[in-house]
Coordinates of C-alpha atoms in Angstrom, one line a residue:
X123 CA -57.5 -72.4 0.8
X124 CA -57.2 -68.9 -0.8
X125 CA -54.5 -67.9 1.9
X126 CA -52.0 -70.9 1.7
X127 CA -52.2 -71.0 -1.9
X128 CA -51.1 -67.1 -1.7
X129 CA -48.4 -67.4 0.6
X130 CA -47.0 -70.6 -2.0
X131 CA -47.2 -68.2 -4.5
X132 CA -45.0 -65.3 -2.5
X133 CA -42.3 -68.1 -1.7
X134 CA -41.9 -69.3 -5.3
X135 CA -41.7 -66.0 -6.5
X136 CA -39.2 -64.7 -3.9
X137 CA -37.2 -68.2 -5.3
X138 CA -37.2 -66.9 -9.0
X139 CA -36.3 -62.9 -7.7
X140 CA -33.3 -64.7 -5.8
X141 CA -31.8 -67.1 -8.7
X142 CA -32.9 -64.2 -11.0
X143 CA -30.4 -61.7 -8.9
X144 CA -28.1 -64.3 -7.9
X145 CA -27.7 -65.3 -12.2
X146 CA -27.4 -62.0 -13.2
X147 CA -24.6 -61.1 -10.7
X148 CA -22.9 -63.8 -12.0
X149 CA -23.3 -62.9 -15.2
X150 CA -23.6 -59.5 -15.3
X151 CA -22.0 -57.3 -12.6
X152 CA -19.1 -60.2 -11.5
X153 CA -18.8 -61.6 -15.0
X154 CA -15.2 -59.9 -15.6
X155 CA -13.9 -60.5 -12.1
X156 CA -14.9 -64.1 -12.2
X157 CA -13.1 -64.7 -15.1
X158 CA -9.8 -63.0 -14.2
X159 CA -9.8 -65.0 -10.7
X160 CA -6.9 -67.3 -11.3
X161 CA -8.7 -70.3 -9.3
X162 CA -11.7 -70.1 -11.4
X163 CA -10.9 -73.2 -13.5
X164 CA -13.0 -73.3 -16.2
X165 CA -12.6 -69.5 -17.1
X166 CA -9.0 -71.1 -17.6
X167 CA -10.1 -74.1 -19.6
X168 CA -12.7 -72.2 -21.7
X169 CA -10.2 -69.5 -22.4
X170 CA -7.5 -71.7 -24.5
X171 CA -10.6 -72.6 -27.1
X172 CA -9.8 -69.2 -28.6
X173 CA -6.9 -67.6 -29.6
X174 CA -5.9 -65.0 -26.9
X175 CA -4.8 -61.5 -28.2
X176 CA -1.1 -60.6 -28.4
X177 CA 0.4 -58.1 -26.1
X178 CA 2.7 -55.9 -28.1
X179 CA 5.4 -53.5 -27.0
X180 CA 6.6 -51.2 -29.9
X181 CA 4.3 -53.3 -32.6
X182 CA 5.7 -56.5 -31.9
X183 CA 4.3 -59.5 -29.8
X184 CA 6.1 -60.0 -26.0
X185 CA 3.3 -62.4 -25.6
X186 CA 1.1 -64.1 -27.7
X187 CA -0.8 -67.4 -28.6
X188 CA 0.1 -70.1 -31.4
X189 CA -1.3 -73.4 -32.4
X190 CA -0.6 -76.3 -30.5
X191 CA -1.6 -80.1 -31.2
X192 CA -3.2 -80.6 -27.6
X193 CA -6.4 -80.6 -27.0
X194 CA -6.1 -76.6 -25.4
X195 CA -5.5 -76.3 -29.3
X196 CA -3.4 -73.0 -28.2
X197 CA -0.2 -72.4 -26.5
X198 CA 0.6 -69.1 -24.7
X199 CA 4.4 -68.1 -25.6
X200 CA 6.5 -65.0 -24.2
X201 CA 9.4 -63.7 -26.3
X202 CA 11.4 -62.2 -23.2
X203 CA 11.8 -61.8 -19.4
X204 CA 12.8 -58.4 -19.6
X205 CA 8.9 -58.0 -19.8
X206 CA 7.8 -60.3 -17.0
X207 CA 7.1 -57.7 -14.4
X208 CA 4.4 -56.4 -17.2
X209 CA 2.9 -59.6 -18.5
X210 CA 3.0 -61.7 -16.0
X211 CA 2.0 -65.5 -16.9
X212 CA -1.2 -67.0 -18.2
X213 CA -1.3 -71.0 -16.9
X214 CA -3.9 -73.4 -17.6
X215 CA -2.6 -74.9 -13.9
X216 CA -1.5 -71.6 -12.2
X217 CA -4.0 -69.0 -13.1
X218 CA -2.7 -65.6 -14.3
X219 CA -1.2 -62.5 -13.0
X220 CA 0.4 -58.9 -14.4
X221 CA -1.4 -58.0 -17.5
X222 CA -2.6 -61.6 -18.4
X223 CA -5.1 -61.0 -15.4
X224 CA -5.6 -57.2 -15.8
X225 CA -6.4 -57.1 -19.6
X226 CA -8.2 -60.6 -19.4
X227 CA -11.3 -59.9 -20.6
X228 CA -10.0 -58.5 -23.6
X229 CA -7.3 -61.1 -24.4
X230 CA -10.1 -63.3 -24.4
X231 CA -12.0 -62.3 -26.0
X232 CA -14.8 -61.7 -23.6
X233 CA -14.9 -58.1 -22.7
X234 CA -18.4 -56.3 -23.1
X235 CA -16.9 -53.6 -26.0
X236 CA -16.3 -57.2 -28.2
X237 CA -20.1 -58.1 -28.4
X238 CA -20.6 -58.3 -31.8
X239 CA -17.5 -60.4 -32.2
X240 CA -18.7 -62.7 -29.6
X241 CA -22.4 -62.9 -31.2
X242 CA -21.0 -63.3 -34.8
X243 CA -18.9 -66.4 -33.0
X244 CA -21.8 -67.9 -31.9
X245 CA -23.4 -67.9 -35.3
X246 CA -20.5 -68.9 -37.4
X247 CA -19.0 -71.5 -35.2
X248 CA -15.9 -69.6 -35.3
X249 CA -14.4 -69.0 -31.7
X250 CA -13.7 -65.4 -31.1
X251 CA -10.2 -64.5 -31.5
X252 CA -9.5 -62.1 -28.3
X253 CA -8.2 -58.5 -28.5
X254 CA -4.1 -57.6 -28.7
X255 CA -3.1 -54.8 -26.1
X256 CA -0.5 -52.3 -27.0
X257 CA 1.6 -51.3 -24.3
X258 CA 3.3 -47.8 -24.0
X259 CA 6.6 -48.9 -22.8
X260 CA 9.5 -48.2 -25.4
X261 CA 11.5 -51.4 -25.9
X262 CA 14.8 -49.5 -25.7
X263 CA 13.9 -47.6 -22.7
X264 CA 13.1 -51.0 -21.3
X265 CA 16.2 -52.7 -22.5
X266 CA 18.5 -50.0 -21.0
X267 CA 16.8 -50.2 -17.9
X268 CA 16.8 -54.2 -17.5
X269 CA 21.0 -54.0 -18.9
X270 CA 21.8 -51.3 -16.0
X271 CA 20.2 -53.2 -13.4
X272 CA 22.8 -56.1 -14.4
X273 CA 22.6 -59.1 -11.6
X274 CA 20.9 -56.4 -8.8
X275 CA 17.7 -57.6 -7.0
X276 CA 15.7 -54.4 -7.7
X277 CA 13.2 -51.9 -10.3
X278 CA 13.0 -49.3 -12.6
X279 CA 10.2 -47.6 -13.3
X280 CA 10.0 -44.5 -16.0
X281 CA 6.8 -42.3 -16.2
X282 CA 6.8 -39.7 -19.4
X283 CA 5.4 -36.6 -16.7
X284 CA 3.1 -35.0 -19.4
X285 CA 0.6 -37.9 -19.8
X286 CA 1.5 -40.4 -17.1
X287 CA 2.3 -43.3 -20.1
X288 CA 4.8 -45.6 -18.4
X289 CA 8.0 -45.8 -20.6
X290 CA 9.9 -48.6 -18.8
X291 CA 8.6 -51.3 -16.1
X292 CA 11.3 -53.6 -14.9
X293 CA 11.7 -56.2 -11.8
X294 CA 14.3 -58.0 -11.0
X295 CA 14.7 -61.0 -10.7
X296 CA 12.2 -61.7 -13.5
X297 CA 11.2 -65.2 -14.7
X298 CA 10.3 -66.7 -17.7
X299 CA 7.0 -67.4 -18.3
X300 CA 7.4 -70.0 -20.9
X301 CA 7.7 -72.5 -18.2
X302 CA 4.6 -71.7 -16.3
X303 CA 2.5 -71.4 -19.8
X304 CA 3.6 -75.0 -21.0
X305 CA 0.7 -78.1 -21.0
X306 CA 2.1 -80.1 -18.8
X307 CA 1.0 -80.1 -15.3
X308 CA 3.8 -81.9 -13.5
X309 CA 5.8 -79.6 -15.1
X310 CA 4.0 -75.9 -15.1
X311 CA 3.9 -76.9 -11.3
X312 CA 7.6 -77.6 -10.9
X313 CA 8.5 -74.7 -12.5
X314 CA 6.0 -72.6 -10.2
X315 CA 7.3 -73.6 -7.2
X316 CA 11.5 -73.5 -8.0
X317 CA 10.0 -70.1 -8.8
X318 CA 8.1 -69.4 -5.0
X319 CA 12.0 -70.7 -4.0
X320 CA 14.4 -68.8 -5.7
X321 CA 16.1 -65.7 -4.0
X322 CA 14.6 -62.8 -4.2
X323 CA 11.9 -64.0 -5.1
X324 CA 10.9 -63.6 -9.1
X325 CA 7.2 -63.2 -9.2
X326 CA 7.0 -60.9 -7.2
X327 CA 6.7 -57.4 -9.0
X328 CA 9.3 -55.0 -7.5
X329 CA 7.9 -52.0 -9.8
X330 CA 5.0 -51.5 -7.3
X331 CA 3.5 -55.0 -5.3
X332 CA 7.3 -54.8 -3.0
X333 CA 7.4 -52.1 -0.3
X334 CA 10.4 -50.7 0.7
X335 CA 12.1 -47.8 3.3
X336 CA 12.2 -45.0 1.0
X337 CA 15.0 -43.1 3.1
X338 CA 16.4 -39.8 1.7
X339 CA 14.3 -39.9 -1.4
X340 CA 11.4 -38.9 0.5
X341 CA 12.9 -35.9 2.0
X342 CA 11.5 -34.6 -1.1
X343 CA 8.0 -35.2 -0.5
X344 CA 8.7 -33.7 3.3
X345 CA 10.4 -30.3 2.2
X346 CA 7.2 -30.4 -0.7
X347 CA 5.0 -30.5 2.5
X348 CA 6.9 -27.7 4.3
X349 CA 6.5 -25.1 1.5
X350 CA 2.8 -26.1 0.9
X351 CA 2.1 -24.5 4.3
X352 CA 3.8 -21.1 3.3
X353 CA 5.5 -20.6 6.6
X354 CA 9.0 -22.3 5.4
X355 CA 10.8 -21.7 1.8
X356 CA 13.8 -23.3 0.3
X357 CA 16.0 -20.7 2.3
X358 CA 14.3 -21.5 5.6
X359 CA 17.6 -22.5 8.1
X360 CA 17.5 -25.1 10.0
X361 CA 19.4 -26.1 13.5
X362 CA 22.1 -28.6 12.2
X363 CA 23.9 -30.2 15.1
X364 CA 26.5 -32.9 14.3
X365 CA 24.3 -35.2 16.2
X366 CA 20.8 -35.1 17.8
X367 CA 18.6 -36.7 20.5
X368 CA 15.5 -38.0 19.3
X369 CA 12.6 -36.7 21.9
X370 CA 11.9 -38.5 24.9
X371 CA 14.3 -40.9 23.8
X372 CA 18.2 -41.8 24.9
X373 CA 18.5 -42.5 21.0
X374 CA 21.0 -40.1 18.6
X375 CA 20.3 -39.6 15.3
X376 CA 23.7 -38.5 12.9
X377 CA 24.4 -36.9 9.1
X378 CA 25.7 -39.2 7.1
X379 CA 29.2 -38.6 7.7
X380 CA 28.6 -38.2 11.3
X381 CA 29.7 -34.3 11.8
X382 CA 27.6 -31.4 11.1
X383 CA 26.2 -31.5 7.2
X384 CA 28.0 -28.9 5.3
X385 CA 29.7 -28.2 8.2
X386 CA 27.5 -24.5 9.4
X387 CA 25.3 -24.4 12.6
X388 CA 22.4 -23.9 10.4
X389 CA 21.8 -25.2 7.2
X390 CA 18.9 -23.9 4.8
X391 CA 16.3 -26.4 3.4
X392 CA 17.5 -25.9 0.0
X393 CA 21.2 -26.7 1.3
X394 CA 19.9 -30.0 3.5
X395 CA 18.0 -31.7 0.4
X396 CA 21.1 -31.0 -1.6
X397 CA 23.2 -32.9 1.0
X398 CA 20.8 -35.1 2.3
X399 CA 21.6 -33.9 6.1
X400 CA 19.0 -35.8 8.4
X401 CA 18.7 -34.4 11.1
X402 CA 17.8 -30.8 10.0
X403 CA 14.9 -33.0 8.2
X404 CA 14.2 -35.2 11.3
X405 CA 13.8 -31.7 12.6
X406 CA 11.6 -30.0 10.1
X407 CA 9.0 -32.9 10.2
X408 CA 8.9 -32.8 14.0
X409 CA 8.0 -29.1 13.3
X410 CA 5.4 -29.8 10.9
X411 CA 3.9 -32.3 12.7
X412 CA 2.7 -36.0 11.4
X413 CA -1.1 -34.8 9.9
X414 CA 0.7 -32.1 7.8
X415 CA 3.1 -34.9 5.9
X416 CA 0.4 -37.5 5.6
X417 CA -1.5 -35.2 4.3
X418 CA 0.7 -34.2 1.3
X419 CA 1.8 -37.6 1.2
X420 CA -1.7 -38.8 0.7
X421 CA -2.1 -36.2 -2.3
X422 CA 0.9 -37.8 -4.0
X423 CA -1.0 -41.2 -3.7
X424 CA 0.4 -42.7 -0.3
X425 CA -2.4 -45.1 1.2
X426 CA -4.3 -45.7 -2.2
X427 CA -4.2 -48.3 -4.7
X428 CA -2.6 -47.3 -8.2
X429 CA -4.3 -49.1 -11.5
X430 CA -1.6 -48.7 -14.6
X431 CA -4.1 -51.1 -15.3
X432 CA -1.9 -53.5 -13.0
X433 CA -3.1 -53.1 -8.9
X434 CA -0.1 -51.5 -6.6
X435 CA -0.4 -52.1 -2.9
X436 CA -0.4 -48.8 -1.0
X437 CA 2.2 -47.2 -0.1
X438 CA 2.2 -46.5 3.7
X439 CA 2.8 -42.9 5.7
X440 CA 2.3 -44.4 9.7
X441 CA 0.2 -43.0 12.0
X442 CA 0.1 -42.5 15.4
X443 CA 3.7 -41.6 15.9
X444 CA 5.7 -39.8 18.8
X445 CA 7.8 -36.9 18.1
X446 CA 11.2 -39.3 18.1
X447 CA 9.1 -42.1 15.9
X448 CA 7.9 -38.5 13.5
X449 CA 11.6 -37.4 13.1
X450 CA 12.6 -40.7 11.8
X451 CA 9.7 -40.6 9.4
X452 CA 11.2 -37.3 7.9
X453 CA 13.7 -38.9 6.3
X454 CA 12.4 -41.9 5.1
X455 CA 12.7 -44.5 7.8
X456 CA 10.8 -45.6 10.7
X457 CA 7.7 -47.6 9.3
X458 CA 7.6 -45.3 5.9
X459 CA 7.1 -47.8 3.1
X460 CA 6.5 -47.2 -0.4
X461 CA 6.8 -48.9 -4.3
X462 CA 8.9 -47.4 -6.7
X463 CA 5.7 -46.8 -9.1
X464 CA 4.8 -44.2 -6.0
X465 CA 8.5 -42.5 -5.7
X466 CA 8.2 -41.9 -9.7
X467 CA 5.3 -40.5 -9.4
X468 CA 6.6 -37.8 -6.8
X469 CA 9.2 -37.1 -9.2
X470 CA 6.9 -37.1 -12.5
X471 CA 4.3 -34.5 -10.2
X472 CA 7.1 -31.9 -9.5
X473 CA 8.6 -32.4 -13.6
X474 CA 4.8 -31.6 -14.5
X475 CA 4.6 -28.5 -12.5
X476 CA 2.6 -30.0 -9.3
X477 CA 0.1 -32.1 -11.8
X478 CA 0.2 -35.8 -10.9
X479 CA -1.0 -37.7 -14.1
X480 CA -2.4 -41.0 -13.9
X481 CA 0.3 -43.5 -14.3
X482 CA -1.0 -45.7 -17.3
X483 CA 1.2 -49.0 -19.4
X484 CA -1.8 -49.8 -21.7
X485 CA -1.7 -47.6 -25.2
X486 CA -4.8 -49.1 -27.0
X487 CA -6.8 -52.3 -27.4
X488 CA -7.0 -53.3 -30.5
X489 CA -10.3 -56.3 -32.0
X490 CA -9.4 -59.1 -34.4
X491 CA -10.1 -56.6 -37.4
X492 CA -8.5 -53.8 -35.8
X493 CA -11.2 -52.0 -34.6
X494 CA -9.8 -50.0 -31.2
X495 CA -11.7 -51.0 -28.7
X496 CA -10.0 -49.0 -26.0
X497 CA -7.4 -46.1 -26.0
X498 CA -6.7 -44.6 -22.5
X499 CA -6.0 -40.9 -22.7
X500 CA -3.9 -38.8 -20.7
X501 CA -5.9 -38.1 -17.1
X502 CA -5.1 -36.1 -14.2
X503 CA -5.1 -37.7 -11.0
X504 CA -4.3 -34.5 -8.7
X505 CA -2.6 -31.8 -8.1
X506 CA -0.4 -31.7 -4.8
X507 CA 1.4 -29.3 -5.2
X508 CA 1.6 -25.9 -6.6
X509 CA 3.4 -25.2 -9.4
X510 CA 5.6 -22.6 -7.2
X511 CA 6.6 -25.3 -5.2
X512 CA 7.5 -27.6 -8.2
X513 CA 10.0 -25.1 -9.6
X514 CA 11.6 -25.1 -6.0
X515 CA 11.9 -28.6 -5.7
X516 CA 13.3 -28.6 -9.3
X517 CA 15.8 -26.0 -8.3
X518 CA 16.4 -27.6 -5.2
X519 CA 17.0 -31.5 -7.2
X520 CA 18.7 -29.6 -10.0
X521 CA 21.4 -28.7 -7.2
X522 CA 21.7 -32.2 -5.8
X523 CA 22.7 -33.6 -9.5
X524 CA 25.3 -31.2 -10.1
X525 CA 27.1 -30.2 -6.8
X526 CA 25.2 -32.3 -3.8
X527 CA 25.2 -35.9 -3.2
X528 CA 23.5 -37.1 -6.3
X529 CA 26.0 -36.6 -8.8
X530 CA 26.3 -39.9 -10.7
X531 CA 22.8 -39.7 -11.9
X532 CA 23.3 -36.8 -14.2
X533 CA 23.7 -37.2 -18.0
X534 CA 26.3 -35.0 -20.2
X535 CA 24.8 -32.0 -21.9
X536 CA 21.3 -32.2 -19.9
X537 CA 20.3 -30.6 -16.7
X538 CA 19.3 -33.4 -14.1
X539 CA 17.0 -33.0 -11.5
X540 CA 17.7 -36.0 -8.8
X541 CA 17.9 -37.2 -5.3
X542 CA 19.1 -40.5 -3.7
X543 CA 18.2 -42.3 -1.0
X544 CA 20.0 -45.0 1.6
X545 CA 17.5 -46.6 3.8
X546 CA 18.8 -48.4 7.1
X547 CA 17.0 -51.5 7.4
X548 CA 18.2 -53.0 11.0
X549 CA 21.4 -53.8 12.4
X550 CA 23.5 -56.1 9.5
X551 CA 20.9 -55.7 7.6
X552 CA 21.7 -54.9 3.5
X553 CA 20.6 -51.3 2.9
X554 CA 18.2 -50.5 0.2
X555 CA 19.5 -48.2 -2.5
X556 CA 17.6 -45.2 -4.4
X557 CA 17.5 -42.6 -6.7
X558 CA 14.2 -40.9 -8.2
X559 CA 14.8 -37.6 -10.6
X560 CA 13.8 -36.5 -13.5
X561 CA 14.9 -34.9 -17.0
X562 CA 15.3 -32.5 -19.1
X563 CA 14.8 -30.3 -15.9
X564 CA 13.8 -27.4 -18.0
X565 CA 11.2 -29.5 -20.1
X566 CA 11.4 -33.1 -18.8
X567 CA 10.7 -35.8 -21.0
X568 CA 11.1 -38.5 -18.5
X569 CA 10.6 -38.8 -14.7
X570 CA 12.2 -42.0 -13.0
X571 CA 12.6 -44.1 -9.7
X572 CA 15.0 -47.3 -9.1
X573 CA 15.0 -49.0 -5.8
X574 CA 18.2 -51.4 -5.3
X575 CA 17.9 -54.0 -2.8
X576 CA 19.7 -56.2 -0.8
X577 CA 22.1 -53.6 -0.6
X578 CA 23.0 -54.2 -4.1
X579 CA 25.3 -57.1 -2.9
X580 CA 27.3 -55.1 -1.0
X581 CA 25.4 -55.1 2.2
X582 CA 25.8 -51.6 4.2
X583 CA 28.8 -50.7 1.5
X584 CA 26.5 -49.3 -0.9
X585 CA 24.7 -46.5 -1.3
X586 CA 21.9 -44.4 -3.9
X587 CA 24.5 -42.6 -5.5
X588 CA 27.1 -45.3 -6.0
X589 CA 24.8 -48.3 -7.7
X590 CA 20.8 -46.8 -8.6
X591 CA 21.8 -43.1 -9.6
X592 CA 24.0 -45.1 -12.7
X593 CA 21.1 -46.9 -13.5
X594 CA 18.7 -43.7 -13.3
X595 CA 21.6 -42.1 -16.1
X596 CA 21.4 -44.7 -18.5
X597 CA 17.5 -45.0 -18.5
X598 CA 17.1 -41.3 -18.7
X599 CA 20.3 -41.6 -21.7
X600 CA 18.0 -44.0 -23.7
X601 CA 14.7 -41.8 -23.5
X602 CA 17.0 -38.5 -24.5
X603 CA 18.8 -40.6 -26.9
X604 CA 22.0 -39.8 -25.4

């Protein structure tokens, strides 16, 4: 009797460990997760009972909750779609995304750090009133960005070097998120999905969930991986042949231009960034061989996912290439893929002498009685390169902006360091336009990446220095006050 009675006892008990570990997952470890997952209903429901925190830009709401005379007793509002990309929507019928998701917790009211606000709710009857979250973008900075980009599908994104604070976000097309936020299913649903139909698609963020060919912009990354070895130097020539044969291949490969780039048999590395000549580059990475630039490319964050507190998707170096497939990848095409958060951050490394800081959009968190609850600092995230090699790439970019092919993106009075980019994306297909710089060279203040798609609207016609370096100037103007 003894023994069955035992073996009862062991399987009642191994019930209670089970629903003890399985409750306190729940509650515990996947609490915050659970309630940011936009299908999760009730989280959704339960969430408009208390008055969600403000997200503020520059002191002053872009999103924030006021009374309505519904039974959700709240309604979420958002002041402008210049700041879509960053706050994305909060739906009682579509979830959230952006920061709604990211900063949920404390919107809500519901983050760990708000205990004693939560416990005092409890007793008084009161529902907690959730956390505001300041942002460090600079409305102005924004503004600038959003005007330049005018009717272009496309995204600016500005990084001050020295602490990583992000000083402009901007996608477009962006979308207003009034019409996703209002109380009426039928039509928060019809809203979404003329949104899912519209061209170029408006919810998705093009500052860093959108890959794109990254062309000559990341020549810069290559000729940062050649003098990290020590065997090359910005003066290291190259062969430069008006056209040349990919390896193993029947394919040619041209300069823009189609002759020989600066018109000399050999052209130094210095002298190729400057005029964005390909094949001396498609050369130089077939030289340096696919591990050495996914390497470096890995140390500026390639293949990793970047928190702001907003989740990129990676940006992608291939793998597995042959030598025709490697020279391709040296200047930016083939199957090289990255955001423009990624390509700022290149730029924003070499302004910061090699150290890559943490790109970060949230200033502090802010309780109900203004308490700060959270106020990110300043962090490093690597160093990739040495600080020699940053003052060569500076000199090298400085060159590009002045006298090379980079020339609109410079601003009157300030010394510009810059490169563009024009990525082929298939036969008739629109190119996708860049430029990624930063300024003032010397002492930047502000490092910057826009990505132009759809060719700007004028298919293969345009190009980085024509339509994103303009852009690049007039954000760069508004953070100098120019």
């Amino acid at each position: 009797m003894k023994r069955p009675m035992r073996n009862v006892s062991i399987v009642i008990f191994m019930m209670f460990l089970s629903l003890f570990v399985s409750s306190t997952t729940i509650q515990v470890i996947s609490a915050d997760s659970l309630s940011q997952d936009p299908h999760n209903v009730r989280s959704a429901y339960d969430g408009y009972k208390v008055q969600r925190g403000a997200i503020l830009v520059g002191g002053k709401p872009i999103a924030q909750s006021v009374k309505s005379d519904d039974v959700y007793r709240y309604l979420r509002t958002y002041g402008s779609s210049i700041y879509s990309a960053a706050t994305g929507f909060s739906s009682v019928y579509q979830g959230s995304t952006g920061l709604e998701s990211a900063m949920d917790s404390y919107l809500a009211g519901r983050n760990s750090s708000q205990f004693f606000e939560q416990i005092s709710a409890v007793l008084s009857g009161v529902p907690a009133q959730g956390a505001s979250v300041e942002l460090t973008i600079v409305p102005k900075v924004q503004k600038a960005a959003w005007d330049a980009l005018g009717n272009m599908q496309g995204a600016v994104v500005a990084i001050e070097p020295s602490t990583g604070n992000i000083l402009a976000w901007v996608s477009k097309p962006g979308f207003d998120a009034n019409d996703l936020s209002v109380h009426d299913g039928e039509q928060s649903t019809a809203a979404y999905n003329e949104l899912l139909g519209k061209t170029g698609n408006p919810l998705l963020r093009k500052t860093d969930s959108e890959l794109y060919a990254p062309g000559s912009v990341f020549k810069i990354l290559v000729a940062a991986a050649a003098f990290e070895t020590g065997k090359f130097s910005p003066s290291s020539n190259l062969s430069n042949p008006s056209k040349f044969q990919l390896p193993a291949t029947n394919t040619y490969i041209q300069n823009s231009g189609e002759g020989r780039c600066g018109g000399q048999k050999t052209v130094s590395i210095a002298t190729a960034l400057k005029l964005s000549c390909n094949i001396p580059f498609a050369q130089l990475g077939i030289a340096l061989g696919e591990d050495t630039i996914a390497s470096q490319a890995e140390k500026f964050g390639f293949g990793s996912i970047i928190k702001t507190p907003l989740s990129s998707v990676a940006s992608v170096y291939p793998s597995g290439m042959d030598k025709a497939q490697l020279g391709l990848s040296a200047f930016g095409q083939f199957d090289v893929r990255a955001t423009p958060l990624q390509i700022a951050m290149i730029s924003s490394a070499i302004a910061n002498k090699g150290l890559l800081m943490k790109p970060n959009l949230v200033q502090t968190v802010l309780s109900s009685n203004l308490a700060v609850l959270s106020a990110p600092s300043p962090a490093e995230q690597g160093r990739p390169i040495s600080e020699k090699t940053a003052n060569a790439l500076t000199e090298m970019m400085v060159a590009a902006v002045e006298s090379g092919v980079s020339t609109n993106g410079s601003v009157k009075g300030v010394t510009v360091a810059g490169k563009t980019g024009t990525a082929q994306n298939g036969p008739k297909q629109p190119y996708t336009l860049w430029f990624t710089g930063f300024a003032p060279a010397e002492n930047p203040k502000v490092a910057v990446a826009v990505v132009i798609a759809d060719g700007g609207g004028q298919g293969q016609n345009g190009r980085g220095n024509s339509l994103a370096a303009p852009v690049a100037s007039k954000v760069m103007k508004a953070v100098l006050g120019k």
